[in-house]
Coordinates of C-alpha atoms in Angstrom, one line a residue:
Chain A
M1292 CA -25.5 190.3 -115.7
V1293 CA -25.7 188.5 -112.4
T1294 CA -29.2 187.1 -111.7
P1295 CA -30.4 185.1 -108.7
S1296 CA -30.0 181.4 -109.0
P1297 CA -33.2 179.7 -110.1
S1298 CA -35.2 177.6 -107.6
Q1299 CA -38.2 175.4 -107.8
F1300 CA -41.0 176.2 -105.5
R1301 CA -44.7 175.5 -105.0
A1302 CA -47.2 178.3 -105.6
R1303 CA -51.0 178.4 -105.5
V1304 CA -53.3 179.9 -108.1
V1305 CA -55.0 183.0 -106.5
D1306 CA -56.8 184.3 -109.6
T1307 CA -57.5 183.3 -113.2
R1308 CA -58.7 186.3 -115.1
A1309 CA -60.1 185.8 -118.6
L1310 CA -59.3 188.7 -121.0
V1311 CA -60.9 189.1 -124.4
G1312 CA -59.4 187.1 -127.3
G1313 CA -58.9 183.9 -125.4
Y1314 CA -56.1 185.3 -123.2
F1315 CA -55.9 184.6 -119.5
V1316 CA -53.9 186.2 -116.7
L1317 CA -52.9 183.5 -114.2
S1318 CA -52.0 185.0 -110.8
M1319 CA -50.1 182.9 -108.3
E1320 CA -48.7 183.2 -104.9
G1321 CA -45.5 181.5 -103.8
P1322 CA -43.2 181.9 -100.8
A1323 CA -43.0 185.5 -99.5
Q1324 CA -39.7 185.6 -97.7
P1325 CA -37.7 185.6 -99.7
A1326 CA -39.9 185.8 -102.8
P1327 CA -38.0 183.9 -105.5
L1328 CA -39.3 186.2 -108.3
A1329 CA -39.0 189.5 -106.4
A1330 CA -36.2 190.8 -108.5
V1331 CA -37.4 189.4 -111.8
I1332 CA -36.1 191.3 -114.9
P1333 CA -38.3 191.9 -118.0
G1334 CA -37.7 189.0 -120.3
Q1335 CA -37.1 186.5 -117.5
F1336 CA -39.4 183.6 -117.4
V1337 CA -40.7 180.7 -115.3
M1338 CA -41.5 177.1 -116.0
L1339 CA -45.0 176.1 -114.8
R1340 CA -46.6 172.8 -114.2
G1341 CA -49.8 171.8 -112.4
E1342 CA -50.2 168.5 -110.5
W1343 CA -51.5 166.5 -113.3
G1344 CA -49.5 163.3 -113.1
R1345 CA -47.3 162.1 -116.0
D1346 CA -48.9 163.7 -118.9
P1347 CA -48.0 166.2 -120.2
I1348 CA -44.6 165.4 -118.8
N1349 CA -42.8 168.7 -119.2
P1350 CA -43.6 172.1 -117.7
R1351 CA -44.4 175.2 -119.9
A1352 CA -42.4 178.4 -120.2
F1353 CA -44.0 181.8 -119.6
S1354 CA -42.5 185.3 -119.4
V1355 CA -43.3 186.9 -116.1
L1356 CA -46.1 189.5 -116.6
D1357 CA -45.7 191.0 -113.1
S1358 CA -44.2 190.1 -109.7
D1359 CA -44.2 191.9 -106.4
G1360 CA -41.9 191.5 -103.4
D1361 CA -44.5 189.5 -101.5
G1362 CA -44.5 186.3 -103.5
R1363 CA -47.4 187.2 -105.8
F1364 CA -46.7 187.0 -109.6
S1365 CA -48.6 186.5 -112.8
V1366 CA -48.3 185.2 -116.4
M1367 CA -50.4 185.7 -119.4
L1368 CA -51.4 182.8 -121.6
K1369 CA -53.7 181.4 -124.2
A1370 CA -54.8 177.8 -124.7
Y1371 CA -52.6 176.5 -127.6
G1372 CA -52.0 172.9 -126.6
R1373 CA -52.5 170.3 -123.8
G1374 CA -50.3 172.1 -121.2
T1375 CA -51.6 175.6 -121.7
A1376 CA -55.2 174.3 -121.9
R1377 CA -54.8 172.8 -118.5
L1378 CA -53.2 175.9 -117.0
C1379 CA -56.0 178.1 -118.4
A1380 CA -58.6 175.8 -116.7
M1381 CA -56.9 176.1 -113.3
R1382 CA -59.0 177.3 -110.4
S1383 CA -58.0 179.4 -107.3
G1384 CA -56.2 177.4 -104.7
E1385 CA -54.8 174.8 -107.1
P1386 CA -51.0 174.1 -106.6
V1387 CA -48.5 174.9 -109.3
T1388 CA -44.8 173.9 -109.4
V1389 CA -42.7 176.9 -110.5
T1390 CA -39.1 177.0 -111.6
G1391 CA -37.5 180.4 -111.9
P1392 CA -36.5 183.1 -112.4
L1393 CA -34.9 181.8 -115.6
G1394 CA -33.0 183.5 -118.4
Q1395 CA -29.8 185.6 -118.3
G1396 CA -30.5 187.5 -121.5
T1397 CA -33.0 190.2 -120.6
F1398 CA -34.2 193.6 -121.8
V1399 CA -32.1 196.6 -120.9
S1400 CA -33.9 199.4 -118.9
P1401 CA -34.7 202.7 -120.6
S1402 CA -32.8 205.7 -119.4
A1403 CA -33.7 209.4 -119.2
H1404 CA -31.2 210.4 -122.0
G1405 CA -30.9 207.1 -123.8
P1406 CA -32.7 206.0 -127.0
T1407 CA -36.5 205.8 -127.1
Q1408 CA -37.5 202.1 -126.7
L1409 CA -40.1 200.8 -129.1
L1410 CA -41.8 197.9 -127.5
V1411 CA -43.1 195.8 -130.4
A1412 CA -45.6 193.1 -129.2
G1413 CA -47.8 190.5 -130.7
G1414 CA -50.0 187.8 -129.2
V1415 CA -48.7 186.1 -126.1
G1416 CA -45.5 188.1 -126.6
L1417 CA -46.9 191.0 -124.6
P1418 CA -45.8 190.1 -121.0
P1419 CA -42.1 191.0 -121.0
L1420 CA -42.9 194.3 -122.8
H1421 CA -45.8 195.0 -120.4
L1422 CA -43.4 194.5 -117.5
Q1423 CA -40.8 196.7 -119.2
A1424 CA -43.4 199.5 -119.6
R1425 CA -44.6 199.0 -116.0
R1426 CA -41.0 199.3 -114.7
A1427 CA -40.3 202.3 -116.9
A1428 CA -43.4 204.1 -115.6
A1429 CA -42.5 203.3 -112.0
A1430 CA -39.1 204.9 -112.6
G1431 CA -40.7 208.0 -114.1
L1432 CA -39.6 207.0 -117.6
A1433 CA -42.9 206.3 -119.3
S1434 CA -42.1 208.8 -122.0
R1435 CA -39.0 206.8 -122.9
V1436 CA -41.0 203.7 -124.1
E1437 CA -43.7 203.4 -126.7
L1438 CA -45.8 200.3 -127.4
L1439 CA -46.4 199.1 -130.9
Y1440 CA -48.9 196.2 -130.7
G1441 CA -50.4 194.2 -133.4
G1442 CA -53.2 191.5 -133.5
R1443 CA -55.8 189.9 -135.7
D1444 CA -58.6 192.1 -134.5
R1445 CA -59.4 194.4 -131.5
D1446 CA -60.0 191.5 -129.2
D1447 CA -56.4 190.3 -129.9
L1448 CA -55.0 193.4 -128.2
V1449 CA -55.3 193.2 -124.4
L1450 CA -54.3 195.1 -121.2
L1451 CA -54.3 198.4 -123.2
T1452 CA -55.7 200.3 -120.2
D1453 CA -52.6 199.5 -118.2
F1454 CA -50.4 201.3 -120.8
E1455 CA -52.9 204.2 -120.9
G1456 CA -52.7 204.4 -117.1
W1457 CA -48.9 204.5 -117.2
G1458 CA -49.0 207.2 -119.9
V1459 CA -47.2 205.1 -122.4
R1460 CA -47.7 206.1 -126.1
M1461 CA -49.4 203.4 -128.1
H1462 CA -49.3 202.5 -131.8
L1463 CA -51.8 199.8 -132.6
A1464 CA -52.5 197.7 -135.6
T1465 CA -55.1 195.0 -136.4
E1466 CA -55.3 192.8 -139.5
D1467 CA -59.0 193.5 -139.9
G1468 CA -58.6 197.2 -139.2
S1469 CA -60.9 197.1 -136.2
L1470 CA -58.4 199.1 -134.1
G1471 CA -55.4 201.2 -135.1
D1472 CA -53.7 200.7 -138.5
R1473 CA -55.0 198.0 -140.8
G1474 CA -52.3 195.4 -141.2
F1475 CA -49.4 194.0 -139.2
V1476 CA -47.6 195.8 -136.4
T1477 CA -44.9 196.5 -139.0
V1478 CA -47.1 199.2 -140.5
P1479 CA -46.9 201.6 -137.5
L1480 CA -43.3 200.4 -136.9
Q1481 CA -42.2 201.4 -140.4
R1482 CA -43.9 204.8 -139.9
R1483 CA -42.2 205.3 -136.5
L1484 CA -38.8 204.3 -137.8
Q1485 CA -39.1 206.7 -140.7
A1486 CA -40.2 209.5 -138.5
A1487 CA -37.2 208.9 -136.2
A1488 CA -34.9 208.7 -139.2
D1489 CA -36.2 212.1 -140.4
A1490 CA -35.8 213.7 -137.0
G1491 CA -32.5 212.1 -136.2
E1492 CA -34.0 210.4 -133.1
A1493 CA -32.2 207.5 -131.5
L1494 CA -34.3 204.4 -131.1
Q1495 CA -34.0 200.8 -129.7
I1496 CA -36.5 198.1 -130.7
L1497 CA -37.5 195.5 -128.0
A1498 CA -39.8 192.9 -129.5
C1499 CA -41.6 189.8 -128.4
G1500 CA -44.3 187.9 -130.3
P1501 CA -44.9 185.2 -133.0
T1502 CA -41.8 184.2 -134.9
P1503 CA -43.0 185.6 -138.3
M1504 CA -43.5 189.0 -136.6
L1505 CA -40.0 188.8 -135.0
R1506 CA -38.5 187.9 -138.4
A1507 CA -40.1 191.0 -140.0
V1508 CA -39.1 193.2 -137.1
R1509 CA -35.5 191.9 -137.2
A1510 CA -35.3 192.7 -140.9
M1511 CA -36.7 196.2 -140.4
G1512 CA -34.4 196.9 -137.5
L1513 CA -31.3 195.8 -139.5
R1514 CA -32.4 197.9 -142.5
H1515 CA -32.9 201.0 -140.4
H1516 CA -29.7 200.4 -138.4
V1517 CA -31.7 200.5 -135.2
P1518 CA -30.4 198.2 -132.3
T1519 CA -33.0 195.5 -132.0
F1520 CA -33.5 192.9 -129.3
L1521 CA -35.8 189.9 -129.7
C1522 CA -37.3 187.9 -126.9
L1523 CA -37.5 184.5 -128.4
E1524 CA -39.6 181.4 -127.6
E1525 CA -38.4 177.9 -128.5
E1526 CA -39.6 174.5 -127.4
M1527 CA -37.9 173.7 -124.1
A1528 CA -38.3 170.8 -121.7
C1529 CA -36.3 172.1 -118.7
G1530 CA -35.7 175.9 -118.9
F1531 CA -32.2 175.7 -117.2
G1532 CA -29.8 174.6 -119.9
V1533 CA -30.0 170.8 -119.6
C1534 CA -32.3 169.4 -122.4
L1535 CA -30.6 171.5 -125.1
G1536 CA -33.9 171.6 -127.0
C1537 CA -34.2 175.4 -127.2
A1538 CA -31.2 176.1 -129.4
V1539 CA -31.2 179.4 -131.2
P1540 CA -29.1 179.6 -134.4
V1541 CA -26.6 182.5 -134.0
Y1542 CA -23.5 184.0 -135.7
G1543 CA -20.3 183.9 -133.6
D1544 CA -18.0 181.4 -132.0
K1545 CA -20.6 178.7 -132.0
P1546 CA -23.6 177.9 -134.2
Y1547 CA -26.2 177.8 -131.4
E1548 CA -26.9 179.4 -128.1
Y1549 CA -29.7 178.5 -125.7
C1550 CA -32.9 180.4 -125.4
C1551 CA -33.3 179.4 -121.8
T1552 CA -29.8 180.3 -120.4
E1553 CA -28.2 182.7 -122.9
G1554 CA -31.6 184.2 -123.8
P1555 CA -34.5 184.6 -124.1
V1556 CA -33.5 188.1 -125.3
F1557 CA -31.0 188.1 -128.2
E1558 CA -29.6 190.9 -130.2
A1559 CA -31.4 190.6 -133.6
R1560 CA -28.2 191.0 -135.6
R1561 CA -26.7 187.9 -134.0
V1562 CA -29.7 185.7 -134.7
R1563 CA -29.0 183.4 -137.7
W1564 CA -32.3 183.6 -139.5
S1565 CA -32.7 183.7 -143.2
Chain B
M1052 CA -55.9 138.2 -107.9
T1053 CA -52.7 136.9 -106.3
A1054 CA -52.2 137.9 -102.7
P1055 CA -49.5 140.5 -102.2
V1056 CA -46.1 139.1 -101.2
R1057 CA -45.0 140.3 -97.8
S1058 CA -41.4 139.1 -97.3
A1059 CA -41.7 140.3 -93.8
A1060 CA -43.8 142.6 -91.7
S1061 CA -43.6 146.2 -92.7
L1062 CA -40.5 148.0 -91.6
R1063 CA -39.8 151.5 -90.4
P1064 CA -38.2 153.5 -93.2
E1065 CA -35.0 153.8 -91.2
Q1066 CA -34.8 150.0 -91.1
V1067 CA -34.5 149.8 -94.9
E1068 CA -30.9 149.5 -96.0
L1069 CA -30.8 151.1 -99.5
A1070 CA -27.1 150.4 -100.2
C1071 CA -26.6 148.2 -103.2
R1072 CA -24.1 146.9 -105.7
F1073 CA -23.7 147.2 -109.4
G1074 CA -21.2 144.4 -110.0
S1075 CA -18.1 145.4 -108.0
L1076 CA -19.3 149.0 -107.6
S1077 CA -20.9 150.0 -104.3
L1078 CA -23.7 152.5 -104.3
P1079 CA -25.5 154.2 -101.3
H1080 CA -28.8 153.6 -102.9
P1081 CA -30.1 152.6 -106.4
I1082 CA -31.1 156.0 -107.8
M1083 CA -28.8 157.7 -110.3
T1084 CA -29.6 160.3 -113.0
A1085 CA -29.4 159.5 -116.7
S1086 CA -27.3 160.7 -119.6
G1087 CA -28.6 163.6 -121.6
C1088 CA -31.0 164.6 -118.9
F1089 CA -28.5 165.9 -116.3
A1090 CA -25.9 167.7 -118.4
Y1091 CA -22.6 167.6 -116.5
G1092 CA -24.4 167.9 -113.1
D1093 CA -23.5 171.5 -112.4
K1094 CA -26.8 172.9 -113.7
F1095 CA -28.6 171.1 -110.9
A1096 CA -26.5 172.5 -108.1
P1097 CA -28.9 175.4 -107.5
F1098 CA -31.7 173.0 -106.9
F1099 CA -30.3 170.3 -104.6
D1100 CA -27.3 168.8 -103.0
L1101 CA -26.1 166.4 -105.6
R1102 CA -24.7 164.1 -103.0
R1103 CA -28.3 163.0 -102.4
I1104 CA -28.2 160.9 -105.6
A1105 CA -26.1 157.8 -105.9
G1106 CA -24.5 158.9 -109.1
L1107 CA -25.0 160.4 -112.5
S1108 CA -24.3 159.6 -116.1
T1109 CA -23.0 162.6 -118.0
K1110 CA -24.1 164.0 -121.3
G1111 CA -22.5 161.8 -124.0
I1112 CA -18.9 162.7 -124.7
S1113 CA -17.2 162.4 -128.0
P1114 CA -13.5 162.8 -128.8
R1115 CA -14.1 166.4 -130.1
P1116 CA -16.9 168.9 -129.3
R1117 CA -20.1 168.6 -131.4
P1118 CA -22.5 171.5 -132.0
G1119 CA -25.8 169.5 -132.2
N1120 CA -28.7 169.4 -134.7
P1121 CA -30.8 172.0 -136.3
L1122 CA -34.2 173.1 -134.9
P1123 CA -36.7 171.9 -133.9
R1124 CA -34.9 169.4 -131.7
I1125 CA -37.6 168.4 -129.2
C1126 CA -41.3 167.9 -129.2
E1127 CA -43.7 166.6 -126.6
T1128 CA -45.8 163.5 -127.1
A1129 CA -48.3 161.5 -125.0
A1130 CA -46.6 161.0 -121.6
G1131 CA -43.2 161.6 -123.1
M1132 CA -41.1 163.5 -125.5
L1133 CA -39.1 163.1 -128.7
N1134 CA -35.6 164.6 -129.0
S1135 CA -33.0 164.9 -131.6
I1136 CA -30.3 167.0 -129.9
G1137 CA -27.6 165.5 -131.9
L1138 CA -25.2 164.5 -129.1
E1139 CA -24.1 168.1 -128.6
N1140 CA -21.2 168.0 -126.1
V1141 CA -18.0 169.8 -125.0
G1142 CA -15.7 167.0 -126.1
A1143 CA -13.4 164.7 -124.1
Q1144 CA -10.6 167.2 -123.4
A1145 CA -12.9 170.0 -122.1
F1146 CA -14.9 167.5 -120.1
L1147 CA -11.7 166.2 -118.4
S1148 CA -10.4 169.7 -117.6
E1149 CA -13.5 171.7 -117.0
K1150 CA -16.3 169.3 -115.8
L1151 CA -14.7 166.3 -114.2
P1152 CA -12.8 168.0 -111.3
W1153 CA -16.1 169.5 -109.9
L1154 CA -17.9 166.2 -110.4
A1155 CA -15.2 164.2 -108.7
E1156 CA -15.3 166.3 -105.6
L1157 CA -18.9 165.4 -105.1
G1158 CA -17.9 161.8 -104.1
I1159 CA -20.9 160.3 -106.0
S1160 CA -20.6 157.7 -108.7
V1161 CA -19.6 159.4 -111.9
W1162 CA -20.4 157.5 -115.1
V1163 CA -19.2 159.1 -118.2
N1164 CA -21.4 158.4 -121.2
F1165 CA -19.3 158.4 -124.4
F1166 CA -19.6 157.6 -128.1
G1167 CA -17.7 158.1 -131.4
E1168 CA -18.6 158.6 -135.0
D1169 CA -17.0 155.3 -136.1
M1170 CA -15.2 152.5 -134.4
D1171 CA -11.8 154.2 -134.3
S1172 CA -13.2 157.3 -132.7
Y1173 CA -15.0 155.2 -130.0
V1174 CA -11.7 153.7 -129.1
E1175 CA -10.0 157.1 -129.3
C1176 CA -12.7 158.5 -126.9
A1177 CA -12.2 155.6 -124.4
R1178 CA -8.5 156.2 -124.5
M1179 CA -8.8 159.9 -123.9
L1180 CA -11.2 159.4 -121.0
D1181 CA -8.9 156.9 -119.5
A1182 CA -7.1 160.0 -118.1
G1183 CA -10.0 160.1 -115.7
H1184 CA -9.1 156.8 -114.2
D1185 CA -8.3 157.5 -110.5
R1186 CA -9.5 161.1 -111.1
G1187 CA -13.2 160.4 -110.4
I1188 CA -14.6 158.4 -113.3
D1189 CA -16.1 155.1 -112.0
V1190 CA -17.7 153.9 -115.2
L1191 CA -17.5 154.6 -118.9
E1192 CA -21.1 154.1 -120.2
M1193 CA -20.7 153.3 -123.9
N1194 CA -23.5 154.6 -125.9
I1195 CA -24.1 152.3 -128.9
S1196 CA -27.7 153.2 -129.1
C1197 CA -28.3 156.8 -129.8
P1198 CA -30.6 157.3 -132.8
N1199 CA -29.3 160.8 -133.4
I1200 CA -26.0 159.9 -135.1
K1201 CA -25.8 159.2 -138.7
K1202 CA -22.6 157.5 -139.9
G1203 CA -23.2 153.8 -139.7
G1204 CA -24.0 154.1 -135.9
I1205 CA -27.1 151.9 -136.2
E1206 CA -25.0 148.7 -136.6
F1207 CA -23.1 149.3 -133.3
G1208 CA -26.4 149.1 -131.5
T1209 CA -28.2 146.4 -133.4
V1210 CA -25.7 143.8 -134.7
P1211 CA -24.2 141.6 -131.9
A1212 CA -21.0 140.8 -133.7
V1213 CA -20.3 144.5 -134.3
A1214 CA -21.2 145.5 -130.8
H1215 CA -18.8 142.7 -129.5
E1216 CA -15.9 144.0 -131.6
L1217 CA -16.5 147.6 -130.6
T1218 CA -16.8 146.7 -126.9
K1219 CA -13.7 144.6 -127.0
R1220 CA -11.6 147.3 -128.5
C1221 CA -12.8 150.0 -126.1
V1222 CA -12.3 147.7 -123.1
Q1223 CA -8.7 147.3 -124.2
A1224 CA -8.3 151.0 -124.5
T1225 CA -9.0 151.9 -120.9
R1226 CA -8.6 150.8 -117.3
I1227 CA -12.1 152.2 -116.5
P1228 CA -14.9 149.6 -116.4
I1229 CA -17.2 149.8 -119.4
V1230 CA -21.0 149.5 -119.2
V1231 CA -22.7 149.3 -122.5
K1232 CA -25.9 151.3 -123.0
L1233 CA -28.0 149.1 -125.3
S1234 CA -30.4 150.1 -128.0
P1235 CA -34.1 149.2 -127.6
N1236 CA -34.1 149.3 -131.4
A1237 CA -32.1 146.0 -131.5
A1238 CA -34.1 142.9 -132.5
D1239 CA -32.6 140.6 -129.8
L1240 CA -31.6 142.4 -126.6
P1241 CA -30.3 139.2 -124.8
A1242 CA -28.0 138.5 -127.7
M1243 CA -26.7 142.0 -127.6
A1244 CA -26.1 141.8 -123.9
Q1245 CA -24.3 138.5 -124.2
A1246 CA -22.2 139.9 -127.0
V1247 CA -20.9 142.9 -125.0
A1248 CA -20.6 141.0 -121.8
E1249 CA -18.4 138.4 -123.5
A1250 CA -16.3 141.3 -124.9
G1251 CA -15.6 142.5 -121.4
A1252 CA -18.4 144.9 -120.5
V1253 CA -19.0 144.8 -116.7
G1254 CA -22.7 145.5 -117.2
V1255 CA -25.4 147.0 -119.4
S1256 CA -27.6 150.0 -119.2
L1257 CA -31.0 149.8 -120.8
I1258 CA -32.9 151.3 -122.3
N1259 CA -31.9 154.3 -124.4
T1260 CA -34.7 156.2 -126.3
I1261 CA -36.8 154.4 -128.8
T1262 CA -36.8 155.8 -132.3
G1263 CA -40.0 157.6 -133.1
M1264 CA -41.6 160.6 -134.9
A1265 CA -44.4 163.1 -134.7
I1266 CA -46.1 165.1 -137.5
D1267 CA -47.6 168.6 -137.6
V1268 CA -50.6 168.0 -139.8
R1269 CA -51.0 171.7 -140.5
T1270 CA -47.6 172.2 -142.0
R1271 CA -47.2 168.6 -143.2
Q1272 CA -43.8 168.6 -141.7
P1273 CA -42.2 166.3 -139.1
R1274 CA -42.1 168.0 -135.7
L1275 CA -38.3 167.4 -135.5
A1276 CA -35.9 168.8 -138.1
T1277 CA -34.2 165.3 -138.4
T1278 CA -37.7 163.7 -138.9
Y1279 CA -37.0 160.9 -136.4
G1280 CA -35.8 161.3 -132.8
G1281 CA -35.6 159.4 -129.6
L1282 CA -38.8 158.8 -127.5
S1283 CA -38.3 159.1 -123.7
G1284 CA -40.5 159.5 -120.6
P1285 CA -43.2 157.4 -119.0
A1286 CA -44.5 156.3 -122.4
I1287 CA -41.6 153.9 -122.8
K1288 CA -41.5 152.5 -119.3
P1289 CA -43.4 149.2 -120.1
I1290 CA -41.0 148.5 -123.0
A1291 CA -38.0 149.2 -120.7
L1292 CA -39.3 146.8 -118.1
R1293 CA -39.9 144.1 -120.6
M1294 CA -36.4 144.4 -122.1
I1295 CA -34.7 144.5 -118.7
H1296 CA -36.7 141.4 -117.7
Q1297 CA -35.6 139.6 -120.9
V1298 CA -31.9 140.4 -120.4
H1299 CA -32.0 139.6 -116.7
R1300 CA -33.7 136.2 -117.3
A1301 CA -31.1 135.3 -120.0
M1302 CA -28.1 136.5 -118.0
P1303 CA -29.0 136.7 -114.3
Q1304 CA -25.4 137.5 -113.3
L1305 CA -25.0 140.5 -115.6
P1306 CA -25.5 143.8 -113.7
I1307 CA -28.2 145.9 -115.3
C1308 CA -28.7 149.6 -114.9
G1309 CA -32.3 150.3 -115.8
M1310 CA -33.9 153.4 -117.2
G1311 CA -36.9 154.4 -119.2
G1312 CA -39.7 156.7 -117.9
I1313 CA -39.0 156.4 -114.1
T1314 CA -40.8 159.2 -112.2
T1315 CA -41.7 157.6 -108.8
G1316 CA -40.2 155.3 -106.2
E1317 CA -42.7 152.6 -107.3
D1318 CA -41.4 152.9 -110.9
A1319 CA -37.9 152.4 -109.5
L1320 CA -39.0 149.3 -107.5
E1321 CA -40.6 147.8 -110.7
F1322 CA -37.2 148.1 -112.4
L1323 CA -35.4 146.4 -109.6
M1324 CA -38.0 143.6 -109.6
A1325 CA -37.6 143.2 -113.4
G1326 CA -33.9 142.7 -112.8
A1327 CA -32.1 146.0 -112.6
S1328 CA -29.4 146.5 -109.9
C1329 CA -29.7 150.2 -110.0
V1330 CA -31.7 152.8 -112.0
Q1331 CA -31.2 156.1 -113.7
V1332 CA -33.9 158.8 -113.8
G1333 CA -34.0 160.7 -117.1
T1334 CA -36.7 162.9 -118.6
A1335 CA -38.3 163.5 -115.2
N1336 CA -35.3 165.7 -114.3
F1337 CA -36.5 168.4 -116.7
A1338 CA -39.8 169.0 -114.9
Q1339 CA -38.5 168.5 -111.4
P1340 CA -34.7 168.9 -111.1
A1341 CA -34.7 167.5 -107.5
I1342 CA -36.7 164.4 -108.4
G1343 CA -33.8 162.0 -107.9
P1344 CA -33.7 162.5 -104.1
S1345 CA -37.6 162.3 -104.0
I1346 CA -37.6 159.0 -105.8
R1347 CA -35.0 157.7 -103.4
D1348 CA -37.2 158.7 -100.4
E1349 CA -40.3 157.2 -102.1
L1350 CA -38.4 154.0 -102.8
R1351 CA -37.3 153.7 -99.2
D1352 CA -40.8 154.3 -97.9
L1353 CA -42.4 151.8 -100.3
M1354 CA -39.8 149.2 -99.4
A1355 CA -40.5 149.7 -95.7
E1356 CA -44.2 149.3 -96.3
L1357 CA -43.7 146.1 -98.2
G1358 CA -41.2 144.8 -95.7
I1359 CA -38.2 144.8 -98.2
A1360 CA -35.0 145.3 -96.2
R1361 CA -32.5 145.6 -99.1
P1362 CA -32.7 146.2 -102.8
A1363 CA -30.7 143.0 -103.4
D1364 CA -33.7 141.0 -101.9
V1365 CA -36.0 141.9 -104.8
I1366 CA -33.7 142.2 -107.9
G1367 CA -35.3 140.1 -110.5
C1368 CA -37.7 138.6 -108.0
I1369 CA -40.9 138.7 -110.0
R1370 CA -43.0 135.5 -110.0
P1371 CA -45.1 134.3 -112.9
V1372 CA -48.9 134.8 -112.6
P1373 CA -50.2 131.4 -111.4
P1374 CA -52.1 129.4 -114.0
E1375 CA -55.8 129.3 -113.9
P1376 CA -57.7 126.0 -113.6
A1377 CA -58.2 124.2 -117.0
W1378 CA -61.4 125.0 -118.7
A1379 CA -64.2 122.5 -118.8
S1380 CA -67.8 122.7 -120.0
E1381 CA -69.2 121.9 -116.6
A1382 CA -68.3 123.7 -113.4
P1383 CA -66.9 121.3 -110.7
E1384 CA -69.4 120.1 -108.1
P1385 CA -69.5 122.2 -105.0
G1386 CA -67.0 120.9 -102.4
S1387 CA -64.8 119.2 -105.1
A1388 CA -62.9 122.3 -106.2
S1389 CA -59.6 123.1 -104.6

């Protein structure tokens, strides 16, 4: 797939919206004409860094949550470490250095007669699947995608009203049972896979979330012979194929591919996980 | 406080002549990019015109391709990062046929960083890369200092006699000038520099990353799969400056290419003043791919402000802090002190 060359540009924070569960949506505005992220594909990401001197030294990678043609775009994040804590604390007007769009491996679009796409999300893995659902709805294909979303408790599941508004079917799960099934997202996924198997329905799984979740989803997809695509996150310093930090173990001609350039979306079967 | 030195009145930026020399090599300015932080150059083409840097040092090349280390390979630390990439590279043949032609067309100084797994494979690599003589390779930067190679590699970077032998054999294997990238993990840097210079190296690069580690207290595991890795970034800059200063003081005629945590023009000027003839920018390229040209511009503006007309005027120029008056129990009488 041919994607636009990445560029580095300056943007300004235009809104920091706190969601429940410690999640934030950081909205930024960059150059408008052309808007570097106008044609961003679900799964593509940006590297973000505020103007905070030499520490932390590296930018942080975020899947694009949304992007319009006028230079406005957003990401969703949670304060996990020093970099994300600083980004969560940013105020409107503050400058951000952005590199993107990054990533060549992206989610495939749903089609009217293709398989139903199960969008399996957990934690900060929601954004690429949120964008996938938004695009599907805009193309009149909301019925071709379904969200399967798991979290610790009901506050760990965010932006649900967006999916409701788009008319996307949702299967929720929480570990404490406060919303949807009690347990991991694999509970509704198992049920959904079984129903499809019984009905002879064709499915695809697109997943993004914590690595333990992705490992479980991969195993289930393989077991049920459902084409499964994982949007991975690895430690990366640059995001454009130079630091070689974000290697992903794969089967094939070479033992590793790179999350930033060949991913972040990988076919689950090819990922070399135990 | 000592009064600032003004070698002349401030200049206009266009009056600064940034051209400099590394031994017999002419550079348009002192700012290059460093091995391992710039791949083979091509990944940076979307971000800036590479002719705006004086040169680059490629990812370390070995005789045959290497796949690299298991995960995790990097982790961030205070003002820096640890890496254990494992010297992953395309190998000498693929470098010569697929990467070098594009690099050579840029017309900037191409330094090819190389290494081997034992002494014979170092020599083999130098011999293979010799095919790049007159095809665009200006310098072979011999990496004797990467912490991420297992087989006996530590001695190349830490024992002067071994480094001398290795350098001598590689110098004999190629017509391309060899610059040796020294390990900060060596006990006596000036002795190492002397050993490789006497073996025919035309200069030295310093410093490579410093061996370090980080621990995840929750999992009780090291943050790198290989436990130890190389620390880079601004955290190591003071150590780099000290080592460059020591080597320059011991061997003032030996050209030094300095690196270690440079992120600004002022950082670059510190390296020149410590004794470097040119510098390489490393880790900072990850966050800001076009930082090389920015540092060049910042260096020119700062030199103008300080009235420095040429880099050569300040290489190794630092003066000792003047001594303070001797202590006495009584302050001198007013009017008697100097």
